[in-house]
Structure formats: structure tokens, C-alpha cells
Amino acid sequence: MREFLGIILTVVLTIVASAVDDRLKKRKRRKLAAAYQRDFADDEETVNDTVGLPPVPPAIPAVKPVLPEEGVRVTRHEPIQVQNAPEVPARDEAALRRKHFAAWRKAVVASELLGRKNV
């Protein structure tokens, strides 16, 4: 019988403790919500009191155009002196072409020989 009463007492105390805990949590949430609403209302009043018209931008001074009038010459009057470039000696184009194609043929032959060895 004592065990039965102990179990019932434990269950009742657990239910009462959880109810008290829930009430404390609800009370805390209400306080936080009220504080938030109060802070928000204070912020709105402060913002509405301090907001004014935006400042007027400074006046921009008028700028004169820098382009010349129509018909006025914008370049220098005297011609620019050009120095003559040194003359390049004439090259023998045929000799250069023969040298180029000889090297090309040599490369083709070398690639053929190397290709056959690797196969």
C-alpha cells in the first residue's frame, strides 16, 4: 500500500512540476514579446521624430565647352619632321626560300624515320 501511494504521489508531483514549468515559460515568452513590442514602438517614434527632408545637393557650376568653334583648326600649323629610317640591305629571297625548304624536308624525313622505328 505504501508503494502504491508513493507512485501516485510521484506522478502527481511530476504533473504539478511540469504545469508550473509550462506557466513559467509562458510568462517569460509574454514578457519578451511585450518588451519587443515596446522597443519596436519606441524605435518607430524615434525614427518618425528624427526623419526630415534629405539635404539639398550642392549646385554644380556651369562648365564651358572646351571644343573649338566650327571652322577653327585644331592641329598644329607646321608639318611634323619625319626622320628617314635607315635602309635595310636587300635580302636574297631565293636563298632564304631554299634554306627554309631544305630544313622542312629534313624535318619530314626525320619524322618518317622516327615514326617507323616506334611502330
PDB file of C-alpha atoms in Angstrom:
ATOM      1  CA  MET A   1       0.000   0.000   0.000  1.00  0.00           C
ATOM      2  CA  ARG A   2       2.860   2.377   0.805  1.00  0.00           C
ATOM      3  CA  GLU A   3       4.435   1.696  -2.595  1.00  0.00           C
ATOM      4  CA  PHE A   4       1.160   2.445  -4.337  1.00  0.00           C
ATOM      5  CA  LEU A   5       0.812   5.793  -2.514  1.00  0.00           C
ATOM      6  CA  GLY A   6       4.462   6.607  -3.299  1.00  0.00           C
ATOM      7  CA  ILE A   7       3.871   6.004  -7.022  1.00  0.00           C
ATOM      8  CA  ILE A   8       0.707   8.146  -7.026  1.00  0.00           C
ATOM      9  CA  LEU A   9       2.477  10.914  -5.098  1.00  0.00           C
ATOM     10  CA  THR A  10       5.387  10.827  -7.561  1.00  0.00           C
ATOM     11  CA  VAL A  11       3.029  11.043 -10.565  1.00  0.00           C
ATOM     12  CA  VAL A  12       1.063  13.939  -9.020  1.00  0.00           C
ATOM     13  CA  LEU A  13       4.243  15.848  -8.157  1.00  0.00           C
ATOM     14  CA  THR A  14       5.589  15.319 -11.686  1.00  0.00           C
ATOM     15  CA  ILE A  15       2.354  16.658 -13.212  1.00  0.00           C
ATOM     16  CA  VAL A  16       2.352  19.682 -10.894  1.00  0.00           C
ATOM     17  CA  ALA A  17       6.027  20.410 -11.626  1.00  0.00           C
ATOM     18  CA  SER A  18       5.512  20.247 -15.405  1.00  0.00           C
ATOM     19  CA  ALA A  19       2.459  22.557 -15.141  1.00  0.00           C
ATOM     20  CA  VAL A  20       4.458  25.090 -13.108  1.00  0.00           C
ATOM     21  CA  ASP A  21       7.324  24.867 -15.616  1.00  0.00           C
ATOM     22  CA  ASP A  22       4.942  25.480 -18.549  1.00  0.00           C
ATOM     23  CA  ARG A  23       3.420  28.526 -16.789  1.00  0.00           C
ATOM     24  CA  LEU A  24       6.866  29.987 -16.144  1.00  0.00           C
ATOM     25  CA  LYS A  25       7.836  29.513 -19.795  1.00  0.00           C
ATOM     26  CA  LYS A  26       4.608  31.187 -20.993  1.00  0.00           C
ATOM     27  CA  ARG A  27       5.124  34.105 -18.627  1.00  0.00           C
ATOM     28  CA  LYS A  28       8.714  34.542 -19.863  1.00  0.00           C
ATOM     29  CA  ARG A  29       7.578  34.464 -23.534  1.00  0.00           C
ATOM     30  CA  ARG A  30       4.904  37.103 -22.820  1.00  0.00           C
ATOM     31  CA  LYS A  31       7.450  39.365 -21.145  1.00  0.00           C
ATOM     32  CA  LEU A  32       9.841  39.043 -24.085  1.00  0.00           C
ATOM     33  CA  ALA A  33       7.059  39.716 -26.608  1.00  0.00           C
ATOM     34  CA  ALA A  34       5.879  42.766 -24.680  1.00  0.00           C
ATOM     35  CA  ALA A  35       9.438  44.090 -24.395  1.00  0.00           C
ATOM     36  CA  TYR A  36       9.982  43.562 -28.119  1.00  0.00           C
ATOM     37  CA  GLN A  37       6.759  45.372 -28.974  1.00  0.00           C
ATOM     38  CA  ARG A  38       7.676  48.228 -26.643  1.00  0.00           C
ATOM     39  CA  ASP A  39      11.149  48.523 -28.188  1.00  0.00           C
ATOM     40  CA  PHE A  40       9.666  48.430 -31.670  1.00  0.00           C
ATOM     41  CA  ALA A  41       7.141  51.149 -30.820  1.00  0.00           C
ATOM     42  CA  ASP A  42       9.894  53.303 -29.299  1.00  0.00           C
ATOM     43  CA  ASP A  43      12.034  52.866 -32.390  1.00  0.00           C
ATOM     44  CA  GLU A  44       9.184  53.888 -34.683  1.00  0.00           C
ATOM     45  CA  GLU A  45       8.534  57.049 -32.684  1.00  0.00           C
ATOM     46  CA  THR A  46      12.231  57.902 -32.647  1.00  0.00           C
ATOM     47  CA  VAL A  47      12.591  57.322 -36.371  1.00  0.00           C
ATOM     48  CA  ASN A  48       9.480  59.342 -37.191  1.00  0.00           C
ATOM     49  CA  ASP A  49      10.678  62.207 -34.994  1.00  0.00           C
ATOM     50  CA  THR A  50      14.177  62.369 -36.455  1.00  0.00           C
ATOM     51  CA  VAL A  51      13.500  61.809 -40.159  1.00  0.00           C
ATOM     52  CA  GLY A  52      13.497  65.020 -42.142  1.00  0.00           C
ATOM     53  CA  LEU A  53      13.924  66.066 -45.716  1.00  0.00           C
ATOM     54  CA  PRO A  54      17.092  64.939 -47.458  1.00  0.00           C
ATOM     55  CA  PRO A  55      19.858  67.548 -47.688  1.00  0.00           C
ATOM     56  CA  VAL A  56      19.941  69.692 -50.798  1.00  0.00           C
ATOM     57  CA  PRO A  57      22.847  68.740 -53.088  1.00  0.00           C
ATOM     58  CA  PRO A  58      25.370  71.487 -53.842  1.00  0.00           C
ATOM     59  CA  ALA A  59      24.890  73.399 -57.064  1.00  0.00           C
ATOM     60  CA  ILE A  60      27.071  72.268 -59.965  1.00  0.00           C
ATOM     61  CA  PRO A  61      28.926  75.169 -61.626  1.00  0.00           C
ATOM     62  CA  ALA A  62      28.426  75.642 -65.346  1.00  0.00           C
ATOM     63  CA  VAL A  63      31.284  74.296 -67.469  1.00  0.00           C
ATOM     64  CA  LYS A  64      32.424  75.997 -70.654  1.00  0.00           C
ATOM     65  CA  PRO A  65      32.845  73.664 -73.613  1.00  0.00           C
ATOM     66  CA  VAL A  66      36.498  73.079 -74.493  1.00  0.00           C
ATOM     67  CA  LEU A  67      35.886  72.196 -78.124  1.00  0.00           C
ATOM     68  CA  PRO A  68      36.820  74.854 -80.667  1.00  0.00           C
ATOM     69  CA  GLU A  69      34.219  76.607 -82.699  1.00  0.00           C
ATOM     70  CA  GLU A  70      33.305  75.368 -86.134  1.00  0.00           C
ATOM     71  CA  GLY A  71      35.927  76.071 -88.782  1.00  0.00           C
ATOM     72  CA  VAL A  72      38.819  76.594 -86.345  1.00  0.00           C
ATOM     73  CA  ARG A  73      41.914  74.478 -86.949  1.00  0.00           C
ATOM     74  CA  VAL A  74      42.754  72.150 -84.050  1.00  0.00           C
ATOM     75  CA  THR A  75      46.070  70.769 -85.362  1.00  0.00           C
ATOM     76  CA  ARG A  76      49.477  72.405 -85.430  1.00  0.00           C
ATOM     77  CA  HIS A  77      50.245  74.626 -88.388  1.00  0.00           C
ATOM     78  CA  GLU A  78      53.744  73.370 -89.108  1.00  0.00           C
ATOM     79  CA  PRO A  79      54.214  69.871 -90.521  1.00  0.00           C
ATOM     80  CA  ILE A  80      55.962  67.272 -88.410  1.00  0.00           C
ATOM     81  CA  GLN A  81      59.518  66.454 -89.476  1.00  0.00           C
ATOM     82  CA  VAL A  82      59.978  62.743 -90.160  1.00  0.00           C
ATOM     83  CA  GLN A  83      63.422  61.210 -89.957  1.00  0.00           C
ATOM     84  CA  ASN A  84      64.242  58.759 -92.684  1.00  0.00           C
ATOM     85  CA  ALA A  85      64.606  55.208 -91.465  1.00  0.00           C
ATOM     86  CA  PRO A  86      67.952  53.527 -92.192  1.00  0.00           C
ATOM     87  CA  GLU A  87      67.873  51.472 -95.349  1.00  0.00           C
ATOM     88  CA  VAL A  88      67.784  47.723 -94.942  1.00  0.00           C
ATOM     89  CA  PRO A  89      70.143  45.808 -97.203  1.00  0.00           C
ATOM     90  CA  ALA A  90      68.368  43.751 -99.844  1.00  0.00           C
ATOM     91  CA  ARG A  91      67.968  40.076 -98.962  1.00  0.00           C
ATOM     92  CA  ASP A  92      68.323  37.216-101.335  1.00  0.00           C
ATOM     93  CA  GLU A  93      64.764  35.843-101.210  1.00  0.00           C
ATOM     94  CA  ALA A  94      65.567  32.774-103.304  1.00  0.00           C
ATOM     95  CA  ALA A  95      68.430  31.719-100.992  1.00  0.00           C
ATOM     96  CA  LEU A  96      66.225  32.147 -97.927  1.00  0.00           C
ATOM     97  CA  ARG A  97      63.448  30.083 -99.543  1.00  0.00           C
ATOM     98  CA  ARG A  98      65.884  27.276-100.472  1.00  0.00           C
ATOM     99  CA  LYS A  99      67.233  27.189 -96.905  1.00  0.00           C
ATOM    100  CA  HIS A 100      63.735  27.067 -95.430  1.00  0.00           C
ATOM    101  CA  PHE A 101      62.516  24.209 -97.632  1.00  0.00           C
ATOM    102  CA  ALA A 102      65.732  22.238 -97.077  1.00  0.00           C
ATOM    103  CA  ALA A 103      65.130  22.377 -93.323  1.00  0.00           C
ATOM    104  CA  TRP A 104      61.471  21.447 -93.874  1.00  0.00           C
ATOM    105  CA  ARG A 105      62.362  18.400 -95.994  1.00  0.00           C
ATOM    106  CA  LYS A 106      64.900  17.305 -93.388  1.00  0.00           C
ATOM    107  CA  ALA A 107      62.240  17.500 -90.642  1.00  0.00           C
ATOM    108  CA  VAL A 108      59.757  15.467 -92.723  1.00  0.00           C
ATOM    109  CA  VAL A 109      62.327  12.750 -93.410  1.00  0.00           C
ATOM    110  CA  ALA A 110      63.334  12.642 -89.724  1.00  0.00           C
ATOM    111  CA  SER A 111      59.706  12.288 -88.622  1.00  0.00           C
ATOM    112  CA  GLU A 112      59.144   9.447 -91.101  1.00  0.00           C
ATOM    113  CA  LEU A 113      62.220   7.593 -89.819  1.00  0.00           C
ATOM    114  CA  LEU A 114      61.257   8.073 -86.186  1.00  0.00           C
ATOM    115  CA  GLY A 115      57.680   7.020 -86.887  1.00  0.00           C
ATOM    116  CA  ARG A 116      58.844   3.742 -88.471  1.00  0.00           C
ATOM    117  CA  LYS A 117      61.107   2.901 -85.517  1.00  0.00           C
ATOM    118  CA  ASN A 118      58.316   3.364 -82.969  1.00  0.00           C
ATOM    119  CA  VAL A 119      55.845   1.131 -84.824  1.00  0.00           C
TER     120      VAL A 119
END
